[in-house]
PDB file of C-alpha atoms in Angstrom:
ATOM      1  CA  MET A   1      32.172   5.780   9.323  1.00 44.00           C
ATOM      2  CA  ALA A   2      33.805   9.028   7.995  1.00 48.00           C
ATOM      3  CA  ASN A   3      37.231   8.182   9.724  1.00 50.00           C
ATOM      4  CA  TYR A   4      37.799   5.083   7.579  1.00 55.00           C
ATOM      5  CA  ASN A   5      36.429   6.578   4.393  1.00 68.00           C
ATOM      6  CA  VAL A   6      35.777   3.448   2.612  1.00 84.00           C
ATOM      7  CA  ALA A   7      33.686   4.971  -0.361  1.00 90.00           C
ATOM      8  CA  PRO A   8      31.615   1.802  -1.240  1.00 91.00           C
ATOM      9  CA  LEU A   9      30.884   1.017   2.300  1.00 91.00           C
ATOM     10  CA  GLN A  10      29.556   4.753   3.051  1.00 92.00           C
ATOM     11  CA  ARG A  11      27.571   4.423  -0.149  1.00 93.00           C
ATOM     12  CA  LEU A  12      25.906   1.296   1.194  1.00 93.00           C
ATOM     13  CA  VAL A  13      25.347   2.958   4.408  1.00 94.00           C
ATOM     14  CA  GLU A  14      23.631   5.931   2.703  1.00 95.00           C
ATOM     15  CA  GLN A  15      21.331   3.664   0.702  1.00 95.00           C
ATOM     16  CA  PHE A  16      20.027   2.004   3.765  1.00 95.00           C
ATOM     17  CA  GLU A  17      19.564   5.509   5.348  1.00 95.00           C
ATOM     18  CA  ARG A  18      17.175   6.230   2.591  1.00 96.00           C
ATOM     19  CA  LEU A  19      14.839   3.519   3.971  1.00 95.00           C
ATOM     20  CA  PRO A  20      11.949   4.699   6.224  1.00 92.00           C
ATOM     21  CA  GLY A  21      12.476   4.368   9.943  1.00 93.00           C
ATOM     22  CA  ILE A  22      16.158   3.564   9.398  1.00 95.00           C
ATOM     23  CA  GLY A  23      18.680   6.032  11.276  1.00 94.00           C
ATOM     24  CA  SER A  24      22.395   6.309  10.824  1.00 93.00           C
ATOM     25  CA  LYS A  25      23.305   3.564  13.334  1.00 95.00           C
ATOM     26  CA  THR A  26      20.820   0.975  11.924  1.00 96.00           C
ATOM     27  CA  ALA A  27      22.083   1.774   8.436  1.00 95.00           C
ATOM     28  CA  GLN A  28      25.561   0.983   9.542  1.00 94.00           C
ATOM     29  CA  ARG A  29      24.673  -2.261  11.216  1.00 96.00           C
ATOM     30  CA  LEU A  30      22.794  -3.182   8.022  1.00 95.00           C
ATOM     31  CA  ALA A  31      25.843  -2.354   5.823  1.00 94.00           C
ATOM     32  CA  TYR A  32      28.107  -4.262   7.806  1.00 94.00           C
ATOM     33  CA  PHE A  33      25.511  -7.336   8.062  1.00 95.00           C
ATOM     34  CA  VAL A  34      25.423  -7.244   4.110  1.00 95.00           C
ATOM     35  CA  LEU A  35      29.097  -7.038   3.931  1.00 93.00           C
ATOM     36  CA  ASN A  36      29.578 -10.196   6.122  1.00 95.00           C
ATOM     37  CA  MET A  37      27.220 -12.142   3.831  1.00 95.00           C
ATOM     38  CA  PRO A  38      28.629 -14.889   1.891  1.00 96.00           C
ATOM     39  CA  LYS A  39      29.029 -13.639  -1.652  1.00 94.00           C
ATOM     40  CA  GLU A  40      26.306 -15.845  -3.191  1.00 96.00           C
ATOM     41  CA  GLN A  41      23.754 -14.608  -0.465  1.00 96.00           C
ATOM     42  CA  ALA A  42      24.625 -11.134  -1.114  1.00 94.00           C
ATOM     43  CA  ALA A  43      24.176 -11.857  -4.831  1.00 95.00           C
ATOM     44  CA  GLU A  44      20.851 -13.449  -4.179  1.00 96.00           C
ATOM     45  CA  PHE A  45      19.784 -10.404  -1.882  1.00 94.00           C
ATOM     46  CA  SER A  46      20.757  -7.976  -4.724  1.00 94.00           C
ATOM     47  CA  LYS A  47      19.085  -9.954  -7.334  1.00 96.00           C
ATOM     48  CA  ALA A  48      15.835 -10.116  -5.286  1.00 96.00           C
ATOM     49  CA  ILE A  49      15.517  -6.216  -5.140  1.00 94.00           C
ATOM     50  CA  THR A  50      16.196  -5.993  -9.138  1.00 96.00           C
ATOM     51  CA  GLU A  51      13.710  -8.709  -9.861  1.00 95.00           C
ATOM     52  CA  ALA A  52      11.102  -7.169  -7.805  1.00 94.00           C
ATOM     53  CA  HIS A  53      11.632  -3.978  -9.606  1.00 93.00           C
ATOM     54  CA  GLU A  54      11.577  -5.649 -13.105  1.00 95.00           C
ATOM     55  CA  LYS A  55       8.743  -8.006 -12.445  1.00 95.00           C
ATOM     56  CA  ILE A  56       6.285  -6.367 -10.348  1.00 95.00           C
ATOM     57  CA  ARG A  57       3.800  -4.079 -11.755  1.00 95.00           C
ATOM     58  CA  ARG A  58       0.371  -2.658 -10.855  1.00 96.00           C
ATOM     59  CA  CYS A  59      -2.720  -4.900 -11.625  1.00 96.00           C
ATOM     60  CA  GLU A  60      -4.613  -3.410 -14.480  1.00 95.00           C
ATOM     61  CA  ILE A  61      -7.837  -3.305 -12.417  1.00 95.00           C
ATOM     62  CA  CYS A  62      -7.061  -2.340  -8.837  1.00 96.00           C
ATOM     63  CA  CYS A  63      -3.529  -1.165  -9.039  1.00 97.00           C
ATOM     64  CA  ASN A  64      -2.397  -3.426  -6.248  1.00 97.00           C
ATOM     65  CA  PHE A  65       1.126  -4.996  -6.866  1.00 96.00           C
ATOM     66  CA  SER A  66       1.113  -7.936  -9.072  1.00 96.00           C
ATOM     67  CA  ASP A  67       3.571 -10.103 -11.155  1.00 95.00           C
ATOM     68  CA  GLN A  68       0.774 -10.469 -13.910  1.00 95.00           C
ATOM     69  CA  GLU A  69      -1.717  -8.085 -15.598  1.00 95.00           C
ATOM     70  CA  LYS A  70      -4.203  -8.898 -12.882  1.00 95.00           C
ATOM     71  CA  CYS A  71      -3.449  -9.562  -9.327  1.00 96.00           C
ATOM     72  CA  PRO A  72      -4.803 -12.670  -7.569  1.00 96.00           C
ATOM     73  CA  VAL A  73      -7.795 -11.016  -5.973  1.00 96.00           C
ATOM     74  CA  CYS A  74      -8.898  -9.486  -9.370  1.00 95.00           C
ATOM     75  CA  ARG A  75      -8.398 -12.885 -11.089  1.00 96.00           C
ATOM     76  CA  SER A  76     -10.378 -14.759  -8.358  1.00 95.00           C
ATOM     77  CA  GLU A  77     -13.901 -15.811  -9.246  1.00 95.00           C
ATOM     78  CA  ALA A  78     -14.720 -16.500  -5.669  1.00 96.00           C
ATOM     79  CA  ARG A  79     -14.395 -12.820  -4.808  1.00 96.00           C
ATOM     80  CA  ASP A  80     -17.392 -10.432  -4.416  1.00 96.00           C
ATOM     81  CA  LYS A  81     -17.003  -7.781  -7.302  1.00 95.00           C
ATOM     82  CA  SER A  82     -19.870  -5.899  -6.015  1.00 96.00           C
ATOM     83  CA  THR A  83     -17.763  -4.373  -3.003  1.00 97.00           C
ATOM     84  CA  ILE A  84     -14.585  -2.403  -3.639  1.00 97.00           C
ATOM     85  CA  CYS A  85     -12.315  -1.488  -0.538  1.00 97.00           C
ATOM     86  CA  VAL A  86     -10.289   1.656  -1.284  1.00 97.00           C
ATOM     87  CA  VAL A  87      -6.885   1.611   0.560  1.00 97.00           C
ATOM     88  CA  GLU A  88      -3.818   4.021   0.465  1.00 97.00           C
ATOM     89  CA  THR A  89      -1.213   1.274  -0.103  1.00 96.00           C
ATOM     90  CA  PRO A  90      -0.725  -2.460  -0.905  1.00 96.00           C
ATOM     91  CA  ARG A  91       0.314  -3.030   2.675  1.00 95.00           C
ATOM     92  CA  ASP A  92      -2.981  -1.813   3.793  1.00 96.00           C
ATOM     93  CA  ALA A  93      -4.745  -4.372   1.506  1.00 96.00           C
ATOM     94  CA  ILE A  94      -2.533  -7.064   2.865  1.00 95.00           C
ATOM     95  CA  ALA A  95      -3.532  -5.898   6.391  1.00 94.00           C
ATOM     96  CA  ILE A  96      -7.272  -6.107   5.729  1.00 94.00           C
ATOM     97  CA  GLU A  97      -6.724  -9.544   3.809  1.00 94.00           C
ATOM     98  CA  GLY A  98      -5.070 -10.840   7.000  1.00 92.00           C
ATOM     99  CA  THR A  99      -8.279 -10.537   8.963  1.00 90.00           C
ATOM    100  CA  GLY A 100      -9.849 -13.294   6.885  1.00 92.00           C
ATOM    101  CA  GLU A 101     -13.206 -11.097   7.276  1.00 92.00           C
ATOM    102  CA  TYR A 102     -13.291  -9.355   3.789  1.00 94.00           C
ATOM    103  CA  LYS A 103     -14.363 -11.223   0.699  1.00 96.00           C
ATOM    104  CA  GLY A 104     -14.721  -8.288  -1.790  1.00 96.00           C
ATOM    105  CA  THR A 105     -12.035  -6.526  -3.992  1.00 97.00           C
ATOM    106  CA  TYR A 106      -9.582  -3.842  -3.501  1.00 97.00           C
ATOM    107  CA  HIS A 107      -8.529  -0.417  -5.128  1.00 97.00           C
ATOM    108  CA  VAL A 108      -5.170   0.874  -4.230  1.00 98.00           C
ATOM    109  CA  LEU A 109      -4.600   4.618  -4.585  1.00 97.00           C
ATOM    110  CA  HIS A 110      -0.900   4.563  -3.915  1.00 97.00           C
ATOM    111  CA  GLY A 111      -1.108   7.611  -1.441  1.00 96.00           C
ATOM    112  CA  VAL A 112      -3.522  10.319  -0.247  1.00 96.00           C
ATOM    113  CA  ILE A 113      -4.209  13.885  -1.081  1.00 95.00           C
ATOM    114  CA  SER A 114      -1.659  15.995   0.628  1.00 93.00           C
ATOM    115  CA  PRO A 115      -1.376  19.668  -0.702  1.00 89.00           C
ATOM    116  CA  LEU A 116       1.661  20.324   1.706  1.00 88.00           C
ATOM    117  CA  ASN A 117       3.327  17.518  -0.058  1.00 88.00           C
ATOM    118  CA  GLY A 118       2.198  18.441  -3.498  1.00 90.00           C
ATOM    119  CA  ILE A 119       0.107  15.390  -3.935  1.00 93.00           C
ATOM    120  CA  GLY A 120      -3.204  16.084  -5.522  1.00 92.00           C
ATOM    121  CA  PRO A 121      -5.888  13.560  -6.865  1.00 93.00           C
ATOM    122  CA  ASP A 122      -4.070  13.549 -10.092  1.00 94.00           C
ATOM    123  CA  GLN A 123      -1.097  11.732  -8.456  1.00 94.00           C
ATOM    124  CA  LEU A 124      -3.307   8.929  -7.060  1.00 96.00           C
ATOM    125  CA  CYS A 125      -5.162   6.186  -8.968  1.00 96.00           C
ATOM    126  CA  ILE A 126      -8.404   7.829  -8.983  1.00 96.00           C
ATOM    127  CA  LYS A 127      -8.869   7.672 -12.782  1.00 95.00           C
ATOM    128  CA  GLU A 128      -8.578   3.998 -12.491  1.00 96.00           C
ATOM    129  CA  LEU A 129     -11.092   3.609  -9.824  1.00 96.00           C
ATOM    130  CA  LEU A 130     -13.528   5.760 -11.918  1.00 95.00           C
ATOM    131  CA  ALA A 131     -12.933   3.574 -15.014  1.00 93.00           C
ATOM    132  CA  ARG A 132     -13.745   0.362 -13.160  1.00 93.00           C
ATOM    133  CA  LEU A 133     -17.025   1.537 -11.673  1.00 93.00           C
ATOM    134  CA  ASN A 134     -18.250   2.169 -15.248  1.00 86.00           C
ATOM    135  CA  ASP A 135     -19.099  -1.579 -15.641  1.00 85.00           C
ATOM    136  CA  GLY A 136     -21.935  -1.401 -13.049  1.00 84.00           C
ATOM    137  CA  LYS A 137     -20.831  -4.346 -10.948  1.00 90.00           C
ATOM    138  CA  ALA A 138     -19.975  -2.416  -7.832  1.00 93.00           C
ATOM    139  CA  GLN A 139     -22.470  -1.568  -5.559  1.00 95.00           C
ATOM    140  CA  GLU A 140     -20.534  -0.508  -2.393  1.00 96.00           C
ATOM    141  CA  VAL A 141     -17.249   1.352  -2.048  1.00 96.00           C
ATOM    142  CA  ILE A 142     -15.664   1.081   1.341  1.00 96.00           C
ATOM    143  CA  MET A 143     -13.213   3.989   2.197  1.00 96.00           C
ATOM    144  CA  ALA A 144     -10.559   2.378   4.155  1.00 95.00           C
ATOM    145  CA  THR A 145      -7.800   5.207   4.051  1.00 94.00           C
ATOM    146  CA  ASN A 146      -6.040   5.828   7.351  1.00 90.00           C
ATOM    147  CA  PRO A 147      -7.670   7.892  10.067  1.00 82.00           C
ATOM    148  CA  THR A 148      -5.351  10.651   9.610  1.00 84.00           C
ATOM    149  CA  VAL A 149      -6.020  14.165   8.325  1.00 87.00           C
ATOM    150  CA  GLU A 150      -5.049  13.365   4.853  1.00 93.00           C
ATOM    151  CA  GLY A 151      -6.780  10.025   4.944  1.00 92.00           C
ATOM    152  CA  GLU A 152      -9.946  11.600   5.942  1.00 88.00           C
ATOM    153  CA  ALA A 153      -9.659  14.492   3.308  1.00 93.00           C
ATOM    154  CA  THR A 154      -9.025  11.871   0.523  1.00 96.00           C
ATOM    155  CA  ALA A 155     -12.080   9.649   1.718  1.00 95.00           C
ATOM    156  CA  MET A 156     -14.330  12.720   1.732  1.00 94.00           C
ATOM    157  CA  TYR A 157     -13.120  13.846  -1.648  1.00 96.00           C
ATOM    158  CA  LEU A 158     -13.713  10.291  -3.021  1.00 96.00           C
ATOM    159  CA  SER A 159     -17.217  10.137  -1.500  1.00 95.00           C
ATOM    160  CA  ARG A 160     -18.170  13.380  -2.981  1.00 94.00           C
ATOM    161  CA  LEU A 161     -17.005  12.107  -6.447  1.00 94.00           C
ATOM    162  CA  LEU A 162     -18.611   8.712  -6.213  1.00 94.00           C
ATOM    163  CA  LYS A 163     -22.079   9.523  -4.532  1.00 92.00           C
ATOM    164  CA  PRO A 164     -23.565  10.827  -7.975  1.00 92.00           C
ATOM    165  CA  LEU A 165     -23.023   7.282  -9.192  1.00 92.00           C
ATOM    166  CA  GLY A 166     -25.719   6.179  -6.905  1.00 91.00           C
ATOM    167  CA  LEU A 167     -23.280   3.880  -5.051  1.00 93.00           C
ATOM    168  CA  LYS A 168     -23.271   3.003  -1.374  1.00 94.00           C
ATOM    169  CA  ILE A 169     -20.146   4.635   0.159  1.00 95.00           C
ATOM    170  CA  THR A 170     -19.035   3.495   3.586  1.00 93.00           C
ATOM    171  CA  ARG A 171     -16.205   4.337   5.929  1.00 89.00           C
ATOM    172  CA  LEU A 172     -14.208   1.948   8.151  1.00 83.00           C
ATOM    173  CA  ALA A 173     -15.532   2.245  11.807  1.00 75.00           C
ATOM    174  CA  TYR A 174     -13.041   3.651  14.136  1.00 67.00           C
ATOM    175  CA  GLY A 175     -11.715   0.527  15.730  1.00 64.00           C
ATOM    176  CA  ILE A 176      -8.585   1.822  14.105  1.00 68.00           C
ATOM    177  CA  PRO A 177      -6.887   4.489  16.250  1.00 70.00           C
ATOM    178  CA  VAL A 178      -6.748   8.028  14.910  1.00 66.00           C
ATOM    179  CA  GLY A 179      -3.435   8.859  13.644  1.00 73.00           C
ATOM    180  CA  GLY A 180      -2.621   5.119  13.129  1.00 74.00           C
ATOM    181  CA  ASP A 181      -1.885   3.060  10.224  1.00 80.00           C
ATOM    182  CA  LEU A 182      -3.752   0.046   8.988  1.00 79.00           C
ATOM    183  CA  GLU A 183      -0.568  -2.131   8.522  1.00 81.00           C
ATOM    184  CA  TYR A 184       0.333  -1.950  12.305  1.00 78.00           C
ATOM    185  CA  ALA A 185      -3.512  -2.631  13.449  1.00 79.00           C
ATOM    186  CA  ASP A 186      -4.138  -6.231  14.809  1.00 77.00           C
ATOM    187  CA  ASP A 187      -6.503  -8.566  13.122  1.00 80.00           C
ATOM    188  CA  VAL A 188      -9.371  -8.141  15.571  1.00 69.00           C
ATOM    189  CA  THR A 189      -9.277  -4.291  15.438  1.00 74.00           C
ATOM    190  CA  LEU A 190      -9.317  -4.374  11.673  1.00 80.00           C
ATOM    191  CA  ALA A 191     -12.117  -7.027  11.514  1.00 77.00           C
ATOM    192  CA  ARG A 192     -14.244  -4.925  13.807  1.00 70.00           C
ATOM    193  CA  ALA A 193     -13.471  -1.947  11.848  1.00 77.00           C
ATOM    194  CA  LEU A 194     -14.701  -3.661   8.776  1.00 80.00           C
ATOM    195  CA  GLU A 195     -17.838  -4.920  10.546  1.00 73.00           C
ATOM    196  CA  GLY A 196     -18.741  -1.375  11.984  1.00 72.00           C
ATOM    197  CA  ARG A 197     -18.127   0.747   8.792  1.00 75.00           C
ATOM    198  CA  SER A 198     -20.704   3.427   8.423  1.00 72.00           C
ATOM    199  CA  GLU A 199     -22.126   5.220   5.397  1.00 76.00           C
ATOM    200  CA  LEU A 200     -20.645   8.570   4.421  1.00 73.00           C
TER     201      LEU A 200
END
């Protein structure tokens, strides 16, 4: 790449390299792929990214991504409002939703407590979770953070914070492998983990 020194192409490669899991070679392949797209298709690709940034916001209740003030789950009258499943990312909520087993609502933290990375409770959507628990509708909070050191620490922090509220606090059962991510777990494993959750 450096031999050709085509600045716009190099900048495009650098942008792809910023994406998680994308190395130098893959970034180059993606950049060349985008360059070979018809102009209209490239414009549509660019527009989709811009539109997503402009139109997607956080749901005012659960902090999940939404294009409206409330996400579809929070708007639904059919969802069980007495159960809140706390997840790290919107991708985790989608993974659990994919099982078809869970009928409650979600709360997205947008991260986990990680002192090494400078992330404390104030950087997560914990205040929003506490605010929604004030209405008294919730009876159970499921801790569905990933079974990593940070995920466990976040679940324990939240359980200590919520226990005085008299709520039932449960944790996903270990159908999910330790060190794994919810988004990569298969539907059966996720369903079993939900069914076998235990109280903290």
